[in-house]
Tab-separated table of C-alpha atoms in Angstrom:
chain	number	residue	atom	x	y	z
A	1	UNK	CA	9.463	23.882	3.764
A	2	UNK	CA	6.023	23.206	5.252
A	3	UNK	CA	3.083	23.237	2.870
A	4	UNK	CA	-0.637	23.119	3.459
A	5	UNK	CA	-3.498	22.868	1.051
A	6	UNK	CA	-6.429	24.942	2.261
A	7	UNK	CA	-9.157	22.633	1.098
A	8	UNK	CA	-11.907	21.248	3.273
A	9	UNK	CA	-11.963	17.714	4.550
A	10	UNK	CA	-15.200	15.835	4.011
A	11	UNK	CA	-14.421	13.261	6.708
A	12	UNK	CA	-16.703	13.121	9.750
A	13	UNK	CA	-15.033	13.585	13.124
A	14	UNK	CA	-15.909	11.372	16.073
A	15	UNK	CA	-15.621	13.925	18.855
A	16	UNK	CA	-16.118	11.213	21.462
A	17	UNK	CA	-12.531	10.127	20.857
A	18	UNK	CA	-11.195	13.650	20.960
A	19	UNK	CA	-11.866	14.489	24.570
A	20	UNK	CA	-12.283	18.128	23.562
A	21	UNK	CA	-8.566	18.538	22.762
A	22	UNK	CA	-7.158	18.987	19.262
A	23	UNK	CA	-5.244	15.963	18.033
A	24	UNK	CA	-2.233	16.467	15.766
A	25	UNK	CA	-0.211	13.664	14.222
A	26	UNK	CA	2.805	13.256	11.967
A	27	UNK	CA	2.354	10.495	9.386
A	28	UNK	CA	4.763	9.008	6.881
A	29	UNK	CA	3.890	6.998	3.806
A	30	UNK	CA	5.781	6.367	0.594
A	31	UNK	CA	3.725	9.144	-0.982
A	32	UNK	CA	4.183	12.082	-3.311
A	33	UNK	CA	3.898	12.223	-7.100
A	34	UNK	CA	7.428	12.839	-8.428
A	35	UNK	CA	8.043	13.544	-12.127
A	36	UNK	CA	4.366	12.881	-12.747
A	37	UNK	CA	4.595	9.247	-11.592
A	38	UNK	CA	1.741	7.911	-9.460
A	39	UNK	CA	2.128	4.825	-7.264
A	40	UNK	CA	-1.443	3.800	-6.503
A	41	UNK	CA	-0.793	1.360	-3.661
A	42	UNK	CA	1.439	3.626	-1.604
A	43	UNK	CA	-1.010	6.496	-1.921
A	44	UNK	CA	-3.936	4.202	-1.060
A	45	UNK	CA	-2.495	3.086	2.271
A	46	UNK	CA	-1.701	6.620	3.346
A	47	UNK	CA	-5.126	7.883	2.269
A	48	UNK	CA	-6.884	5.077	4.139
A	49	UNK	CA	-4.973	5.890	7.321
A	50	UNK	CA	-5.680	9.614	7.076
A	51	UNK	CA	-9.367	8.945	6.392
A	52	UNK	CA	-9.648	6.580	9.344
A	53	UNK	CA	-7.911	8.892	11.795
A	54	UNK	CA	-9.970	11.880	10.719
A	55	UNK	CA	-13.065	9.788	11.295
A	56	UNK	CA	-11.746	9.159	14.809
A	57	UNK	CA	-11.108	12.731	15.803
A	58	UNK	CA	-7.652	13.615	14.491
A	59	UNK	CA	-7.728	17.296	13.613
A	60	UNK	CA	-4.421	17.892	11.859
A	61	UNK	CA	-2.079	15.664	9.891
A	62	UNK	CA	1.477	16.574	8.942
A	63	UNK	CA	2.580	14.277	6.140
A	64	UNK	CA	6.170	13.352	5.369
A	65	UNK	CA	6.308	13.087	1.591
A	66	UNK	CA	8.639	12.852	-1.395
A	67	UNK	CA	6.597	15.671	-2.961
A	68	UNK	CA	5.098	17.841	-0.194
A	69	UNK	CA	3.176	20.178	-2.482
A	70	UNK	CA	1.421	17.295	-4.232
A	71	UNK	CA	0.590	15.509	-0.972
A	72	UNK	CA	-0.659	18.691	0.702
A	73	UNK	CA	-3.073	19.324	-2.149
A	74	UNK	CA	-4.126	15.702	-2.581
A	75	UNK	CA	-5.070	15.057	1.066
A	76	UNK	CA	-5.636	18.505	2.587
A	77	UNK	CA	-2.765	18.100	5.025
A	78	UNK	CA	0.322	19.931	6.146
A	79	UNK	CA	3.259	18.380	4.283
A	80	UNK	CA	7.028	18.368	4.724
A	81	UNK	CA	9.883	16.610	2.978
A	82	UNK	CA	11.541	13.390	4.002
A	83	UNK	CA	14.562	13.253	6.296
A	84	UNK	CA	16.472	11.770	3.381
A	85	UNK	CA	18.938	8.883	3.395
A	86	UNK	CA	21.297	8.369	0.459
A	87	UNK	CA	24.718	6.978	-0.281
A	88	UNK	CA	26.490	4.130	1.447
A	89	UNK	CA	25.188	2.304	4.478
A	90	UNK	CA	27.955	3.918	6.563
A	91	UNK	CA	26.797	7.342	5.439
A	92	UNK	CA	23.191	6.508	6.268
A	93	UNK	CA	24.232	5.323	9.736
A	94	UNK	CA	26.053	8.618	10.316
A	95	UNK	CA	22.950	10.545	9.341
A	96	UNK	CA	20.758	8.389	11.562
A	97	UNK	CA	23.001	9.127	14.538
A	98	UNK	CA	22.868	12.847	13.755
A	99	UNK	CA	19.063	12.735	13.673
A	100	UNK	CA	18.918	10.796	16.931
A	101	UNK	CA	21.199	13.348	18.583
A	102	UNK	CA	19.165	16.258	17.256
A	103	UNK	CA	15.983	14.748	18.663
A	104	UNK	CA	17.751	14.482	22.031
A	105	UNK	CA	18.592	18.181	21.967
A	106	UNK	CA	22.110	18.236	20.521
A	107	UNK	CA	22.442	20.751	17.638
A	108	UNK	CA	23.697	18.329	14.995
A	109	UNK	CA	21.506	19.523	12.112
A	110	UNK	CA	21.582	22.769	10.165
A	111	UNK	CA	18.464	24.886	9.998
A	112	UNK	CA	17.956	24.030	6.337
A	113	UNK	CA	18.260	20.288	6.874
A	114	UNK	CA	14.924	18.577	6.102
A	115	UNK	CA	15.502	16.365	9.132
A	116	UNK	CA	15.274	19.445	11.352
A	117	UNK	CA	11.790	20.134	9.976
A	118	UNK	CA	10.753	16.564	10.801
A	119	UNK	CA	12.070	16.867	14.361
A	120	UNK	CA	10.182	20.144	14.763
A	121	UNK	CA	6.994	18.600	13.341
A	122	UNK	CA	7.113	15.674	15.761
A	123	UNK	CA	7.843	18.036	18.651
A	124	UNK	CA	4.705	19.981	17.744
A	125	UNK	CA	2.523	16.895	17.329
A	126	UNK	CA	0.780	14.570	19.741
A	127	UNK	CA	1.735	11.292	18.045
A	128	UNK	CA	3.401	9.659	15.037
A	129	UNK	CA	2.103	7.096	12.519
A	130	UNK	CA	4.110	5.044	10.056
A	131	UNK	CA	1.486	4.184	7.448
A	132	UNK	CA	1.368	0.950	5.498
A	133	UNK	CA	3.876	-0.360	3.017
A	134	UNK	CA	6.440	-2.974	2.124
A	135	UNK	CA	9.300	-0.676	3.019
A	136	UNK	CA	10.774	-2.552	5.977
A	137	UNK	CA	12.988	-4.829	3.918
A	138	UNK	CA	16.635	-4.733	2.917
A	139	UNK	CA	15.532	-4.314	-0.699
A	140	UNK	CA	15.106	-0.628	0.174
A	141	UNK	CA	17.557	0.365	2.946
A	142	UNK	CA	16.806	4.079	2.614
A	143	UNK	CA	13.189	3.404	3.606
A	144	UNK	CA	14.299	1.337	6.592
A	145	UNK	CA	16.548	4.175	7.751
A	146	UNK	CA	13.851	6.818	7.171
A	147	UNK	CA	11.377	4.968	9.351
A	148	UNK	CA	13.958	4.038	11.958
A	149	UNK	CA	14.884	7.702	12.220
A	150	UNK	CA	11.273	8.806	12.581
A	151	UNK	CA	10.722	6.191	15.272
A	152	UNK	CA	13.823	7.394	17.109
A	153	UNK	CA	12.583	10.984	16.994
A	154	UNK	CA	9.207	9.939	18.395
A	155	UNK	CA	10.830	7.931	21.180
A	156	UNK	CA	13.227	10.685	22.210
A	157	UNK	CA	10.473	13.289	22.235
A	158	UNK	CA	8.057	11.030	24.100
A	159	UNK	CA	5.458	10.847	21.334
A	160	UNK	CA	3.346	7.679	20.910
A	161	UNK	CA	4.214	5.740	17.754
A	162	UNK	CA	2.062	3.341	15.720
A	163	UNK	CA	3.383	1.280	12.801
A	164	UNK	CA	0.573	0.004	10.579
A	165	UNK	CA	-0.037	-2.163	7.533
A	166	UNK	CA	3.504	-3.457	7.044
A	167	UNK	CA	5.145	-6.292	5.207
A	168	UNK	CA	8.378	-7.199	7.006
A	169	UNK	CA	11.219	-8.562	4.915
A	170	UNK	CA	11.310	-11.334	3.962
A	171	UNK	CA	14.889	-10.201	3.292
A	172	UNK	CA	16.314	-8.358	6.285
A	173	UNK	CA	20.094	-8.422	6.674
A	174	UNK	CA	21.534	-8.215	10.179
A	175	UNK	CA	21.965	-4.398	10.331
A	176	UNK	CA	18.478	-3.726	8.948
A	177	UNK	CA	17.005	-6.405	11.179
A	178	UNK	CA	18.397	-4.566	14.210
A	179	UNK	CA	16.950	-1.245	13.014
A	180	UNK	CA	13.517	-2.726	12.339
A	181	UNK	CA	13.496	-4.533	15.680
A	182	UNK	CA	14.312	-1.310	17.527
A	183	UNK	CA	11.622	0.552	15.608
A	184	UNK	CA	8.854	-1.980	16.208
A	185	UNK	CA	9.700	-2.524	19.859
A	186	UNK	CA	9.414	1.231	20.412
A	187	UNK	CA	5.909	1.351	18.910
A	188	UNK	CA	2.785	1.180	21.035
A	189	UNK	CA	1.126	-0.833	18.301
A	190	UNK	CA	2.345	-2.631	15.173
A	191	UNK	CA	0.139	-4.007	12.410
A	192	UNK	CA	1.400	-6.396	9.723
A	193	UNK	CA	-0.305	-7.820	6.666
A	194	UNK	CA	0.742	-11.463	6.386
A	195	UNK	CA	1.364	-14.495	8.600
A	196	UNK	CA	5.022	-14.449	7.528
A	197	UNK	CA	5.373	-10.846	8.704
A	198	UNK	CA	3.589	-11.667	11.952
A	199	UNK	CA	6.042	-14.482	12.635
A	200	UNK	CA	9.019	-12.276	11.810
A	201	UNK	CA	7.765	-9.516	14.109
A	202	UNK	CA	7.611	-12.052	16.917
A	203	UNK	CA	11.193	-13.095	16.181
A	204	UNK	CA	12.205	-9.430	16.401
A	205	UNK	CA	10.845	-9.224	19.927
A	206	UNK	CA	7.649	-7.257	19.386
A	207	UNK	CA	5.379	-7.978	22.386
A	208	UNK	CA	2.316	-10.000	21.431
A	209	UNK	CA	-0.064	-7.540	23.077
A	210	UNK	CA	1.276	-4.775	20.829
A	211	UNK	CA	1.215	-6.785	17.607
A	212	UNK	CA	-1.641	-7.544	15.210
A	213	UNK	CA	-2.080	-9.290	11.888
A	214	UNK	CA	-4.559	-7.472	9.645
A	215	UNK	CA	-5.714	-7.129	6.100
A	216	UNK	CA	-4.092	-4.257	4.237
A	217	UNK	CA	-5.224	-0.874	5.544
A	218	UNK	CA	-6.536	0.148	2.115
A	219	UNK	CA	-8.747	-2.895	1.630
A	220	UNK	CA	-11.973	-0.919	2.039
A	221	UNK	CA	-10.768	2.435	0.738
A	222	UNK	CA	-13.717	4.410	-0.575
A	223	UNK	CA	-16.382	1.874	0.379
A	224	UNK	CA	-19.534	3.776	1.277
A	225	UNK	CA	-17.904	7.102	0.389
A	226	UNK	CA	-19.849	9.173	-2.171
A	227	UNK	CA	-16.568	10.491	-3.607
A	228	UNK	CA	-15.792	6.979	-4.866
A	229	UNK	CA	-19.108	6.314	-6.595
A	230	UNK	CA	-21.964	4.172	-5.360
A	231	UNK	CA	-20.568	1.491	-3.102
A	232	UNK	CA	-17.092	1.871	-4.641
A	233	UNK	CA	-17.764	-1.372	-6.508
A	234	UNK	CA	-18.136	-3.487	-3.360
A	235	UNK	CA	-21.542	-4.937	-4.207
A	236	UNK	CA	-21.083	-8.694	-4.161
A	237	UNK	CA	-24.573	-9.336	-5.436
A	238	UNK	CA	-24.038	-7.907	-8.923
A	239	UNK	CA	-22.167	-10.887	-10.366
A	240	UNK	CA	-18.773	-9.272	-10.714
A	241	UNK	CA	-19.333	-5.635	-11.522
A	242	UNK	CA	-20.593	-3.748	-14.535
A	243	UNK	CA	-22.944	-4.735	-17.366
A	244	UNK	CA	-19.858	-4.950	-19.621
A	245	UNK	CA	-17.438	-7.382	-17.948
A	246	UNK	CA	-13.687	-7.017	-18.305
A	247	UNK	CA	-10.530	-8.810	-17.277
A	248	UNK	CA	-8.351	-6.333	-15.422
A	249	UNK	CA	-4.579	-6.725	-15.736
A	250	UNK	CA	-1.909	-4.907	-13.708
A	251	UNK	CA	1.700	-5.898	-14.361
A	252	UNK	CA	4.869	-4.599	-12.761
A	253	UNK	CA	8.010	-4.111	-14.827
A	254	UNK	CA	9.776	-6.341	-12.302
A	255	UNK	CA	9.982	-9.775	-13.924
A	256	UNK	CA	12.198	-11.474	-11.356
A	257	UNK	CA	14.985	-12.065	-13.870
A	258	UNK	CA	12.818	-13.730	-16.519
A	259	UNK	CA	13.733	-12.931	-20.154
A	260	UNK	CA	11.620	-9.959	-21.164
A	261	UNK	CA	10.673	-10.742	-24.768
A	262	UNK	CA	9.803	-14.348	-24.018
A	263	UNK	CA	7.778	-13.316	-20.974
A	264	UNK	CA	5.894	-10.660	-22.927
A	265	UNK	CA	4.945	-13.173	-25.625
A	266	UNK	CA	3.956	-15.755	-23.046
A	267	UNK	CA	1.791	-13.354	-21.061
A	268	UNK	CA	0.114	-12.145	-24.251
A	269	UNK	CA	-0.780	-15.709	-25.226
A	270	UNK	CA	-2.064	-16.490	-21.736
A	271	UNK	CA	-4.194	-13.350	-21.608
A	272	UNK	CA	-5.655	-14.139	-25.027
A	273	UNK	CA	-6.770	-17.507	-23.663
A	274	UNK	CA	-8.156	-15.922	-20.499
A	275	UNK	CA	-10.112	-13.356	-22.518
A	276	UNK	CA	-11.608	-16.173	-24.597
A	277	UNK	CA	-12.498	-18.215	-21.519
A	278	UNK	CA	-14.063	-15.306	-19.630
A	279	UNK	CA	-15.700	-13.877	-22.720
A	280	UNK	CA	-14.557	-10.367	-21.896
A	281	UNK	CA	-11.902	-7.940	-23.129
A	282	UNK	CA	-8.692	-7.163	-21.280
A	283	UNK	CA	-8.099	-3.767	-19.692
A	284	UNK	CA	-4.569	-2.927	-18.553
A	285	UNK	CA	-4.374	-0.667	-15.507
A	286	UNK	CA	-0.985	0.630	-14.290
A	287	UNK	CA	-0.487	0.957	-10.544
A	288	UNK	CA	2.792	2.755	-11.179
A	289	UNK	CA	2.552	5.034	-14.165
A	290	UNK	CA	2.516	8.555	-15.505
A	291	UNK	CA	-0.370	10.925	-14.891
A	292	UNK	CA	0.474	12.529	-18.249
A	293	UNK	CA	-1.415	10.674	-21.003
A	294	UNK	CA	1.359	11.610	-23.430
A	295	UNK	CA	4.007	9.805	-21.377
A	296	UNK	CA	4.390	6.026	-21.265
A	297	UNK	CA	6.340	4.982	-18.167
A	298	UNK	CA	6.433	2.426	-15.359
A	299	UNK	CA	3.890	-0.376	-15.690
A	300	UNK	CA	2.562	1.234	-18.863
A	301	UNK	CA	5.681	0.178	-20.777
A	302	UNK	CA	5.098	-3.518	-20.112
A	303	UNK	CA	1.360	-3.172	-20.610
A	304	UNK	CA	1.859	-1.711	-24.081
A	305	UNK	CA	4.297	-4.455	-25.040
A	306	UNK	CA	1.960	-7.240	-23.924
A	307	UNK	CA	-1.060	-5.579	-25.537
A	308	UNK	CA	0.815	-5.286	-28.842
A	309	UNK	CA	1.633	-9.014	-28.726
A	310	UNK	CA	-1.990	-10.062	-28.119
A	311	UNK	CA	-4.449	-11.103	-30.810
A	312	UNK	CA	-7.459	-10.064	-28.697
A	313	UNK	CA	-8.477	-6.420	-28.352
A	314	UNK	CA	-7.230	-4.796	-25.156
A	315	UNK	CA	-7.397	-1.325	-23.654
A	316	UNK	CA	-4.600	0.647	-21.997
A	317	UNK	CA	-5.835	2.755	-19.066
A	318	UNK	CA	-4.253	5.646	-17.147
A	319	UNK	CA	-3.373	5.281	-13.442
A	320	UNK	CA	-5.993	7.681	-12.060
A	321	UNK	CA	-6.040	7.808	-8.269
A	322	UNK	CA	-6.360	5.273	-5.466
A	323	UNK	CA	-10.145	5.465	-5.143
A	324	UNK	CA	-10.791	5.042	-8.852
A	325	UNK	CA	-8.266	2.187	-8.932
A	326	UNK	CA	-10.067	0.431	-6.095
A	327	UNK	CA	-13.416	0.739	-7.824
A	328	UNK	CA	-11.962	-0.530	-11.099
A	329	UNK	CA	-10.478	-3.628	-9.460
A	330	UNK	CA	-13.651	-4.389	-7.519
A	331	UNK	CA	-15.723	-4.205	-10.693
A	332	UNK	CA	-13.661	-6.649	-12.750
A	333	UNK	CA	-14.871	-10.084	-13.782
A	334	UNK	CA	-11.345	-11.372	-13.109
A	335	UNK	CA	-8.040	-9.822	-12.062
A	336	UNK	CA	-4.596	-10.829	-13.305
A	337	UNK	CA	-1.898	-8.977	-11.400
A	338	UNK	CA	1.725	-9.007	-10.360
A	339	UNK	CA	1.018	-5.823	-8.402
A	340	UNK	CA	-0.149	-6.061	-4.791
A	341	UNK	CA	-2.919	-3.514	-4.337
A	342	UNK	CA	-5.096	-4.595	-7.255
A	343	UNK	CA	-5.395	-7.893	-5.348
A	344	UNK	CA	-6.153	-6.057	-2.102
A	345	UNK	CA	-8.987	-4.168	-3.757
A	346	UNK	CA	-10.420	-7.012	-5.836
A	347	UNK	CA	-10.490	-9.797	-3.251
A	348	UNK	CA	-12.816	-7.855	-0.967
A	349	UNK	CA	-15.380	-7.835	-3.769
A	350	UNK	CA	-15.061	-11.530	-4.505
A	351	UNK	CA	-13.242	-11.032	-7.794
A	352	UNK	CA	-11.179	-14.121	-8.705
A	353	UNK	CA	-7.511	-13.155	-8.671
A	354	UNK	CA	-4.592	-14.683	-10.525
A	355	UNK	CA	-1.683	-13.231	-8.553
A	356	UNK	CA	1.631	-13.564	-10.386
A	357	UNK	CA	4.662	-13.715	-8.098
A	358	UNK	CA	8.065	-12.696	-9.439
A	359	UNK	CA	10.146	-13.454	-6.325
A	360	UNK	CA	9.932	-14.282	-2.616
A	361	UNK	CA	8.949	-10.718	-1.688
A	362	UNK	CA	6.015	-10.533	-4.088
A	363	UNK	CA	4.964	-14.088	-3.210
A	364	UNK	CA	4.751	-13.241	0.498
A	365	UNK	CA	2.663	-10.152	-0.182
A	366	UNK	CA	0.343	-11.735	-2.732
A	367	UNK	CA	-0.280	-14.816	-0.604
A	368	UNK	CA	-1.176	-12.478	2.224
A	369	UNK	CA	-3.546	-10.331	0.168
A	370	UNK	CA	-5.407	-13.276	-1.333
A	371	UNK	CA	-5.265	-15.573	1.674
A	372	UNK	CA	-7.301	-13.249	3.867
A	373	UNK	CA	-10.204	-13.933	1.487
A	374	UNK	CA	-9.679	-17.694	1.100
A	375	UNK	CA	-8.213	-17.330	-2.374
A	376	UNK	CA	-5.153	-19.353	-3.353
A	377	UNK	CA	-4.432	-18.179	-6.885
A	378	UNK	CA	-0.787	-17.145	-6.420
A	379	UNK	CA	1.114	-18.440	-9.463
A	380	UNK	CA	4.794	-17.998	-10.348
A	381	UNK	CA	5.142	-15.420	-13.104
A	382	UNK	CA	7.163	-17.876	-15.163
A	383	UNK	CA	4.320	-20.407	-15.076
A	384	UNK	CA	1.778	-17.761	-16.061
A	385	UNK	CA	3.913	-16.871	-19.083
A	386	UNK	CA	4.393	-20.514	-20.127
A	387	UNK	CA	2.293	-22.755	-22.340
A	388	UNK	CA	0.497	-23.914	-19.172
A	389	UNK	CA	-0.414	-20.358	-18.183
A	390	UNK	CA	-3.807	-20.251	-19.842
A	391	UNK	CA	-4.991	-23.396	-18.089
A	392	UNK	CA	-3.558	-22.277	-14.732
A	393	UNK	CA	-5.379	-18.953	-14.887
A	394	UNK	CA	-8.470	-20.590	-16.324
A	395	UNK	CA	-8.810	-22.783	-13.266
A	396	UNK	CA	-8.948	-19.653	-11.112
A	397	UNK	CA	-11.763	-18.312	-13.279
A	398	UNK	CA	-13.612	-21.620	-13.045
A	399	UNK	CA	-13.687	-21.264	-9.232
A	400	UNK	CA	-15.358	-17.853	-9.435
A	401	UNK	CA	-18.650	-18.902	-7.814
A	402	UNK	CA	-16.992	-20.302	-4.703
A	403	UNK	CA	-14.614	-17.340	-4.623
A	404	UNK	CA	-17.486	-14.887	-4.515
A	405	UNK	CA	-19.357	-16.930	-1.931
A	406	UNK	CA	-16.308	-16.974	0.325
A	407	UNK	CA	-15.897	-13.212	0.063
A	408	UNK	CA	-19.554	-12.645	0.837
A	409	UNK	CA	-19.283	-14.826	3.943
A	410	UNK	CA	-16.163	-12.990	5.143
A	411	UNK	CA	-16.968	-9.418	4.206
A	412	UNK	CA	-19.041	-8.183	7.156
A	413	UNK	CA	-16.605	-9.452	9.752
A	414	UNK	CA	-13.650	-8.191	7.729
A	415	UNK	CA	-15.072	-4.671	7.669
A	416	UNK	CA	-15.708	-4.833	11.407
A	417	UNK	CA	-12.131	-5.984	11.987
A	418	UNK	CA	-10.794	-3.168	9.841
A	419	UNK	CA	-12.762	-0.583	11.804
A	420	UNK	CA	-11.641	-2.150	15.086
A	421	UNK	CA	-8.008	-1.951	13.991
A	422	UNK	CA	-8.268	1.744	13.260
A	423	UNK	CA	-9.987	2.207	16.630
A	424	UNK	CA	-6.938	0.578	18.252
A	425	UNK	CA	-4.622	2.835	16.270
A	426	UNK	CA	-6.465	5.963	17.387
A	427	UNK	CA	-6.494	4.789	20.991
A	428	UNK	CA	-2.764	4.006	20.952
A	429	UNK	CA	-1.960	7.399	19.479
A	430	UNK	CA	-3.831	9.111	22.277
A	431	UNK	CA	-1.808	7.213	24.844
C-alpha cells in the first residue's frame, strides 16, 4: 500500500539545483511509530535528510517505513512498507536473491509482496537515499539485508544511490561484511559518522573519492527553523540554555550485561551527586518511549526506576518529537546519556556531555558524536554507576567553560560542512 499525507511542506526549494525537472527520490530510514513507540534518533536522521533535500530541489519523497501511515503524515511524504526480512539467515538470503531477480525483470515476487512495491517505487524515482543510522552491523542482520536489497534494486534499475550518516559495525561477520561492501561500493556517495567507520569503509573497498566522514546528519536539525522555536536552543552565548538550568538524562535499557538493580542504584547515587554539583534538577528524557502518557515503555522503564532510587527531585518527560528533543538537549546545563542522539544534539550547543558506553558499539558511536566537538567524556556505564561515578561525571561538568568555548569555535565551520555535505548528496543523486 502507498500512502501520502496531503499536508504542505514548509521547506524552501532551491530551483537552481532542479534544472526545471521534478526530482523524485526513494528514501529509507529506520522510521515509523509502531505500537505507539517513538525512536527519536532514527526519526531525526530521516527528517534531517528530507529537510535538506527539499531545500535543494527534491520535489517528492517516497519513504520506506515500518509504519507508512505514520511516516506519511509526519513528514508529508509518500510512504510504503519495508521489503521485510525475517527468519534465518538462509531464508533472508533467499529473499534477497528473489528481490534482486525481480529488479532485473524476472517475476519472482507476487503482486502483494511489499518488495514489489519497493521495486516499483524505485523504478518510478530518479534516485535512492539510505538515510542515517547504525543499522549496518551484524547486531541487526535484517537491517543489513533490507539496505542491501534496496541498493541492489537501485543498481539494477540504474538509479543513483547515496548512503548517508552511517555507523559501520564495529561487528560485521563475514556474510554481512560482504553485503555491506557490495552496498557501499555501489553507492555514488557514502557518508559515515566516526573515524572507526571511515576506516572500516576503506577496508571494504569504498573508493576514497566517494567516501566522507561527517558529523551526524541530524546535528543541526531545526536550527533556524521557526517550527523548532527561536534558534532551536543553539545559542551558545546564553550560558547553557534556559533561566532554570537542568541536567538532562537519557538512558537506554541496554546495560551491556551489568546487573540491573545494582546499576540502577549506582546511577541514582551518581545523578544525585551531579545534581548537587550542578545545582540543578534532573530531567529524564526518553529517546525510545511511548507517545501515550499512560504507558511506560522503553527508556521510560529505566528512567522511572532510577528516579525512584534518587534522593533528589527529578522529572520524567515524554519523548515528544525529534525537533523538541533537539531543543531540549541543546538547552541543558549538562547531559548524561547512554543514548546517541542526545549527545549529537547537545554537543553542537556546547553542552558538557557525560556519554555512558555499554559496549563496543555504543562506545564507537558516542566517541564519534562527542569527538567532533572536542569533547572526551565517554565513560563506561559500569564506572558511571560505581562509587567513582559522581567524581567522573563531575569532572566533565568542571570543564564546561572550555567545552562551550570549543563548540563556539567549531560551530560556524561545522554548519558550513553540514550544508556542503547535503549539497554533495543532492548533486550525487542528480547524477
